[in-house]
Amino acid sequence: MVGRLEGKVALITGIARGQGRAHAVRLASEGADVVGLDICEAVPDVPYDPATPEDLAETVRLVEAAGGRIIAAQGDVRDADALKALAQKAVDTFGGLDIVVANAGICIPSAWDATTPRIWASHMDINITGVWNTITATAPHLIERGGGSIVITSSYAGKKVQPWMIHYTTSKHALVGMTRGFAAELGRHKIRVNSVHPGGVNTPMGSGNMMAAMEAASAGTEKLGTMGTTFLEKSWAEPEEISAVVAFLASDETPWITAEHISVDGGQQYF
Ligand SMILES: NC(=O)c1ccc[n+]([C@@H]2O[C@H](COP(=O)([O-])OP(=O)(O)OC[C@H]3O[C@@H](n4cnc5c(N)ncnc54)[C@H](O)[C@@H]3O)[C@@H](O)[C@H]2O)c1
């Protein structure tokens, strides 16, 4: 059976592990060639363990084991030139670009009065400008190809408040506006732009000192802690559950879905 994404080329950011890796493996298993980038080093103030070059190599191994072709580079979504070079490499190597998954992001828990200018700036630079860099570097190639699909990773924090991280909530809400704006302007080129909004996902974002940082940030405001409870029995998604939705939006099965914001959160946004 021919894969749903056969003949398509996908560029994915934050590909070394977690959801980005799962997206790479899923899209490759459906027939796409994959190009990806990850910073693979620590960002200041982030309390969980950083991704490593070894993680990136493992993504390459898994994509190839799934029968896919992949180019994986170490790089920063804050570096617009690096993204432009990677997009050009995708075109030179695989013949074009059809799918973009702007997934890379960071999350530093801190209450409003403990949030430093550096924490604020990192979220704006990586979670917002990094996505803008990703789309502006790749959209010309999708236009050249005659159409495509862009999927932006926001969060349940892009639809409601995630307490103890106003900077993260702000950045993920900004992606809703960015999704609509790009969908409006790129629609005439047959490019669809949608956002996905995961709730909690079982990735290394929860590793290291993340849970301790969440507890410290929430001290004294436990009432807010019930926000984001799921309606289903489990509390977290596996990354592959988000990838299934990304693959669906990337595929030709959704030609009439654009400027939409798809929650994959077990109902968290409504609790
Ligand atoms: N894990 C969750 O509970 C959850 C929930 C909702 C949304 N999200 C979002 O999903 C996306 C993926 O997160 P994840 O859960 O896989 O976490 P993760 O930390 O495992 O993966 C994120 C990847 O992005 C990379 N990255 C970070 N900054 C980068 C930069 N400047 N340039 C390039 N790469 C960079 C990291 O190195 C890492 O490999 C993020 O945008 C995150 O905000 C996560």
Short mmCIF file of C-alpha atoms and ligand atoms in Angstrom, two decimals:
data_model
loop_
_atom_site.label_atom_id
_atom_site.label_comp_id
_atom_site.label_asym_id
_atom_site.label_seq_id
_atom_site.Cartn_x
_atom_site.Cartn_y
_atom_site.Cartn_z
CA MET A 1 0.00 0.00 0.00
CA VAL A 2 1.35 3.43 -0.95
CA GLY A 3 1.91 5.66 2.08
CA ARG A 4 -0.35 8.63 2.61
CA LEU A 5 2.65 11.00 2.44
CA GLU A 6 4.55 9.24 -0.36
CA GLY A 7 6.51 11.74 -2.49
CA LYS A 8 6.21 14.51 0.07
CA VAL A 9 9.08 16.22 1.92
CA ALA A 10 8.69 17.46 5.50
CA LEU A 11 10.79 19.92 7.51
CA ILE A 12 10.40 19.50 11.28
CA THR A 13 11.99 21.55 14.09
CA GLY A 14 12.92 20.19 17.52
CA ILE A 15 13.51 16.78 16.00
CA ALA A 16 16.04 15.24 18.44
CA ARG A 17 13.49 13.73 20.81
CA GLY A 18 9.97 13.96 22.23
CA GLN A 19 7.19 15.01 19.90
CA GLY A 20 9.53 16.19 17.12
CA ARG A 21 11.15 12.76 16.94
CA ALA A 22 7.75 11.02 16.99
CA HIS A 23 6.54 13.29 14.17
CA ALA A 24 9.64 12.47 12.12
CA VAL A 25 9.14 8.72 12.53
CA ARG A 26 5.40 8.92 11.82
CA LEU A 27 5.73 11.08 8.71
CA ALA A 28 8.57 8.90 7.42
CA SER A 29 6.56 5.73 8.06
CA GLU A 30 3.81 7.21 5.87
CA GLY A 31 6.29 7.83 3.05
CA ALA A 32 7.66 11.36 3.58
CA ASP A 33 11.31 12.34 3.32
CA VAL A 34 12.30 14.26 6.45
CA VAL A 35 14.59 17.21 7.11
CA GLY A 36 14.97 18.39 10.68
CA LEU A 37 16.87 20.56 13.08
CA ASP A 38 17.41 20.66 16.84
CA ILE A 39 19.50 22.86 19.11
CA CYS A 40 20.79 19.81 21.06
CA GLU A 41 22.14 21.95 23.88
CA ALA A 42 20.93 23.60 27.06
CA VAL A 43 18.93 26.83 26.99
CA PRO A 44 19.55 28.98 30.13
CA ASP A 45 17.00 28.56 32.97
CA VAL A 46 15.33 25.47 31.42
CA PRO A 47 14.96 23.02 34.34
CA TYR A 48 14.68 19.77 32.35
CA ASP A 49 17.50 17.84 30.67
CA PRO A 50 18.69 19.22 27.29
CA ALA A 51 18.53 17.18 24.10
CA THR A 52 21.91 15.90 22.91
CA PRO A 53 23.60 15.13 19.57
CA GLU A 54 23.17 11.46 20.54
CA ASP A 55 19.39 12.02 20.72
CA LEU A 56 19.51 13.50 17.22
CA ALA A 57 21.46 10.48 15.97
CA GLU A 58 18.82 8.20 17.52
CA THR A 59 16.10 10.06 15.60
CA VAL A 60 18.04 9.44 12.39
CA ARG A 61 18.30 5.75 13.26
CA LEU A 62 14.59 5.44 14.01
CA VAL A 63 13.52 7.25 10.82
CA GLU A 64 15.80 5.05 8.73
CA ALA A 65 14.52 1.96 10.53
CA ALA A 66 11.02 3.08 9.53
CA GLY A 67 12.21 3.04 5.92
CA GLY A 68 12.61 6.81 5.60
CA ARG A 69 15.28 9.18 4.33
CA ILE A 70 16.38 11.99 6.65
CA ILE A 71 18.73 14.95 6.89
CA ALA A 72 19.17 16.03 10.52
CA ALA A 73 21.18 19.09 11.55
CA GLN A 74 22.11 20.74 14.81
CA GLY A 75 20.77 24.29 14.75
CA ASP A 76 18.71 26.92 16.49
CA VAL A 77 15.26 28.14 15.35
CA ARG A 78 16.36 31.63 16.46
CA ASP A 79 18.84 31.51 13.56
CA ALA A 80 16.82 32.43 10.47
CA ASP A 81 19.77 31.84 8.14
CA ALA A 82 20.25 28.29 9.45
CA LEU A 83 16.60 27.54 8.72
CA LYS A 84 16.86 29.01 5.22
CA ALA A 85 19.95 26.87 4.55
CA LEU A 86 18.19 23.74 5.80
CA ALA A 87 15.11 24.42 3.70
CA GLN A 88 17.34 24.87 0.63
CA LYS A 89 19.11 21.61 1.46
CA ALA A 90 15.74 19.84 1.60
CA VAL A 91 14.92 21.15 -1.87
CA ASP A 92 18.37 20.33 -3.29
CA THR A 93 18.34 16.80 -1.86
CA PHE A 94 14.73 15.71 -2.08
CA GLY A 95 13.40 17.98 -4.84
CA GLY A 96 11.06 20.27 -2.91
CA LEU A 97 9.22 20.90 0.32
CA ASP A 98 5.55 20.12 1.09
CA ILE A 99 5.12 19.90 4.86
CA VAL A 100 6.42 22.08 7.70
CA VAL A 101 6.06 21.18 11.37
CA ALA A 102 7.12 24.08 13.63
CA ASN A 103 7.45 22.05 16.81
CA ALA A 104 10.54 23.29 18.69
CA GLY A 105 9.77 25.05 21.94
CA ILE A 106 10.79 25.52 25.56
CA CYS A 107 8.87 25.76 28.82
CA ILE A 108 10.26 27.28 32.03
CA PRO A 109 7.82 27.28 34.97
CA SER A 110 7.99 30.45 37.06
CA ALA A 111 5.38 32.55 38.81
CA TRP A 112 4.82 36.03 37.41
CA ASP A 113 7.00 37.77 40.02
CA ALA A 114 9.88 35.31 39.62
CA THR A 115 10.04 35.61 35.85
CA THR A 116 13.21 37.36 34.74
CA PRO A 117 13.61 39.33 31.49
CA ARG A 118 15.82 36.49 30.25
CA ILE A 119 13.08 33.87 30.83
CA TRP A 120 10.54 36.12 29.10
CA ALA A 121 12.85 36.79 26.14
CA SER A 122 13.74 33.11 25.64
CA HIS A 123 10.05 32.24 25.24
CA MET A 124 9.39 35.06 22.81
CA ASP A 125 12.55 34.31 20.81
CA ILE A 126 12.20 30.52 20.60
CA ASN A 127 8.45 29.85 20.89
CA ILE A 128 7.26 32.76 18.73
CA THR A 129 10.10 34.13 16.58
CA GLY A 130 11.46 30.61 16.08
CA VAL A 131 8.14 29.57 14.54
CA TRP A 132 8.02 32.73 12.42
CA ASN A 133 11.60 32.02 11.23
CA THR A 134 10.61 28.44 10.38
CA ILE A 135 7.63 29.48 8.28
CA THR A 136 9.25 32.42 6.51
CA ALA A 137 12.24 30.20 5.58
CA THR A 138 10.07 27.42 4.17
CA ALA A 139 6.91 29.03 2.74
CA PRO A 140 8.64 30.19 -0.49
CA HIS A 141 9.49 26.54 -1.24
CA LEU A 142 5.90 25.40 -0.59
CA ILE A 143 4.71 28.16 -2.94
CA GLU A 144 7.20 26.94 -5.53
CA ARG A 145 5.82 23.41 -5.11
CA GLY A 146 2.26 24.62 -5.70
CA GLY A 147 0.92 24.10 -2.17
CA GLY A 148 1.49 22.37 1.13
CA SER A 149 0.63 22.04 4.81
CA ILE A 150 2.12 23.88 7.78
CA VAL A 151 1.47 22.61 11.29
CA ILE A 152 2.39 24.78 14.28
CA THR A 153 2.79 23.22 17.72
CA SER A 154 1.04 25.40 20.25
CA SER A 155 -0.31 23.91 23.49
CA TYR A 156 -3.36 23.70 25.63
CA ALA A 157 -1.68 26.81 27.08
CA GLY A 158 -2.47 28.43 23.72
CA LYS A 159 -6.19 28.16 24.44
CA LYS A 160 -6.43 28.68 28.20
CA VAL A 161 -4.21 29.74 31.06
CA GLN A 162 -1.47 27.38 32.12
CA PRO A 163 -0.69 28.76 35.56
CA TRP A 164 2.81 29.68 36.72
CA MET A 165 4.11 30.44 33.26
CA ILE A 166 2.58 33.62 31.84
CA HIS A 167 5.48 33.84 29.35
CA TYR A 168 4.74 30.31 28.02
CA THR A 169 0.98 30.93 27.90
CA THR A 170 1.60 34.22 26.08
CA SER A 171 3.89 32.59 23.53
CA LYS A 172 1.50 29.73 22.81
CA HIS A 173 -1.49 32.10 22.46
CA ALA A 174 0.57 34.15 19.98
CA LEU A 175 0.79 31.06 17.77
CA VAL A 176 -2.99 31.04 17.38
CA GLY A 177 -2.81 34.48 15.79
CA MET A 178 0.21 33.47 13.73
CA THR A 179 -1.64 30.39 12.45
CA ARG A 180 -4.62 32.47 11.34
CA GLY A 181 -2.47 35.19 9.78
CA PHE A 182 -0.31 32.81 7.74
CA ALA A 183 -3.39 30.76 6.76
CA ALA A 184 -5.03 33.92 5.43
CA GLU A 185 -2.04 35.10 3.40
CA LEU A 186 -0.79 31.72 2.16
CA GLY A 187 -4.20 30.29 1.29
CA ARG A 188 -4.06 31.64 -2.26
CA HIS A 189 -0.95 29.47 -2.78
CA LYS A 190 -2.87 26.32 -1.72
CA ILE A 191 -0.99 26.24 1.59
CA ARG A 192 -2.97 25.26 4.68
CA VAL A 193 -1.82 26.39 8.12
CA ASN A 194 -3.14 24.83 11.32
CA SER A 195 -2.04 24.57 14.94
CA VAL A 196 -2.09 21.56 17.26
CA HIS A 197 -2.64 22.05 20.97
CA PRO A 198 -1.34 19.15 23.05
CA GLY A 199 -2.15 18.88 26.74
CA GLY A 200 0.43 17.08 28.86
CA VAL A 201 2.67 14.83 26.77
CA ASN A 202 5.08 12.19 28.03
CA THR A 203 8.36 13.67 26.75
CA PRO A 204 11.73 14.64 28.31
CA MET A 205 10.22 18.09 28.89
CA GLY A 206 9.10 16.51 32.17
CA SER A 207 12.62 15.28 33.08
CA GLY A 208 15.38 16.66 35.32
CA ASN A 209 14.18 19.35 37.70
CA MET A 210 10.94 20.14 35.80
CA MET A 211 8.54 18.76 38.41
CA ALA A 212 10.41 20.50 41.25
CA ALA A 213 10.30 23.75 39.27
CA MET A 214 6.53 23.35 38.76
CA GLU A 215 6.02 22.75 42.46
CA ALA A 216 8.16 25.73 43.44
CA ALA A 217 6.35 28.02 41.00
CA SER A 218 2.90 26.92 42.22
CA ALA A 219 3.57 27.19 45.96
CA GLY A 220 0.67 28.86 47.76
CA THR A 221 -1.64 28.78 44.75
CA GLU A 222 -2.61 25.10 44.72
CA LYS A 223 -6.22 25.94 43.80
CA LEU A 224 -5.04 26.61 40.24
CA GLY A 225 -3.51 23.14 40.12
CA THR A 226 -6.74 21.46 39.05
CA MET A 227 -6.73 23.47 35.81
CA GLY A 228 -5.84 21.16 32.99
CA THR A 229 -7.37 18.02 34.45
CA THR A 230 -8.32 15.61 31.65
CA PHE A 231 -11.78 14.08 31.13
CA LEU A 232 -10.30 10.70 30.26
CA GLU A 233 -8.73 8.28 32.69
CA LYS A 234 -5.10 9.02 31.89
CA SER A 235 -3.45 12.40 32.42
CA TRP A 236 -0.85 12.42 29.66
CA ALA A 237 -0.65 11.67 25.96
CA GLU A 238 2.15 9.71 24.36
CA PRO A 239 4.00 11.73 21.67
CA GLU A 240 2.74 9.33 18.98
CA GLU A 241 -0.85 10.42 19.74
CA ILE A 242 0.08 13.98 18.75
CA SER A 243 1.96 12.69 15.68
CA ALA A 244 -1.19 10.98 14.39
CA VAL A 245 -2.94 14.36 14.27
CA VAL A 246 0.08 16.08 12.70
CA ALA A 247 0.21 13.39 9.98
CA PHE A 248 -3.52 13.81 9.35
CA LEU A 249 -3.18 17.60 8.96
CA ALA A 250 -0.09 17.13 6.77
CA SER A 251 -1.89 14.72 4.46
CA ASP A 252 -4.19 15.29 1.52
CA GLU A 253 -7.07 13.99 3.66
CA THR A 254 -7.59 17.48 5.09
CA PRO A 255 -7.75 19.79 2.04
CA TRP A 256 -10.49 21.89 3.63
CA ILE A 257 -8.98 22.35 7.09
CA THR A 258 -7.00 25.56 7.49
CA ALA A 259 -6.67 28.29 10.14
CA GLU A 260 -7.87 25.69 12.63
CA HIS A 261 -6.61 24.97 16.14
CA ILE A 262 -6.84 21.27 16.97
CA SER A 263 -6.67 20.26 20.63
CA VAL A 264 -5.14 16.88 21.46
CA ASP A 265 -5.54 17.12 25.21
CA GLY A 266 -8.12 14.67 26.55
CA GLY A 267 -10.46 17.59 27.16
CA GLN A 268 -8.00 19.55 29.35
CA GLN A 269 -8.87 22.89 27.76
CA TYR A 270 -12.43 22.67 29.07
CA PHE A 271 -11.70 21.79 32.70
N1 LIG B 1 5.42 17.99 26.72
C1 LIG B 1 4.28 18.63 26.92
O1 LIG B 1 3.57 18.37 27.91
C2 LIG B 1 3.80 19.67 25.94
C3 LIG B 1 2.47 20.08 26.01
C4 LIG B 1 1.99 21.02 25.09
C5 LIG B 1 2.85 21.53 24.13
N2 LIG B 1 4.14 21.15 24.10
C6 LIG B 1 5.00 21.71 23.04
O2 LIG B 1 5.38 20.67 22.18
C7 LIG B 1 6.62 21.01 21.54
C8 LIG B 1 7.58 19.84 21.67
O3 LIG B 1 7.91 19.64 23.05
P1 LIG B 1 8.25 18.22 23.67
O4 LIG B 1 7.21 17.89 24.64
O5 LIG B 1 8.59 17.26 22.61
O6 LIG B 1 9.56 18.64 24.51
P2 LIG B 1 11.11 18.28 24.31
O7 LIG B 1 11.87 19.20 25.19
O8 LIG B 1 11.31 16.82 24.50
O9 LIG B 1 11.37 18.59 22.77
C9 LIG B 1 11.56 19.89 22.29
C10 LIG B 1 12.76 19.87 21.36
O10 LIG B 1 12.94 21.19 20.84
C11 LIG B 1 14.33 21.46 20.88
N3 LIG B 1 14.56 22.91 20.94
C12 LIG B 1 14.36 23.74 22.01
N4 LIG B 1 14.75 24.97 21.71
C13 LIG B 1 15.21 24.94 20.43
C14 LIG B 1 15.76 25.91 19.57
N5 LIG B 1 15.95 27.18 19.97
N6 LIG B 1 16.10 25.55 18.32
C15 LIG B 1 15.94 24.26 17.90
N7 LIG B 1 15.44 23.29 18.69
C16 LIG B 1 15.08 23.63 19.94
C17 LIG B 1 14.85 20.75 22.11
O11 LIG B 1 16.25 20.55 22.06
C18 LIG B 1 14.04 19.47 22.09
O12 LIG B 1 14.69 18.43 21.41
C19 LIG B 1 7.08 22.30 22.21
O13 LIG B 1 6.76 23.39 21.39
C20 LIG B 1 6.27 22.35 23.50
O14 LIG B 1 6.11 23.65 23.96
C21 LIG B 1 4.64 20.23 24.98
#
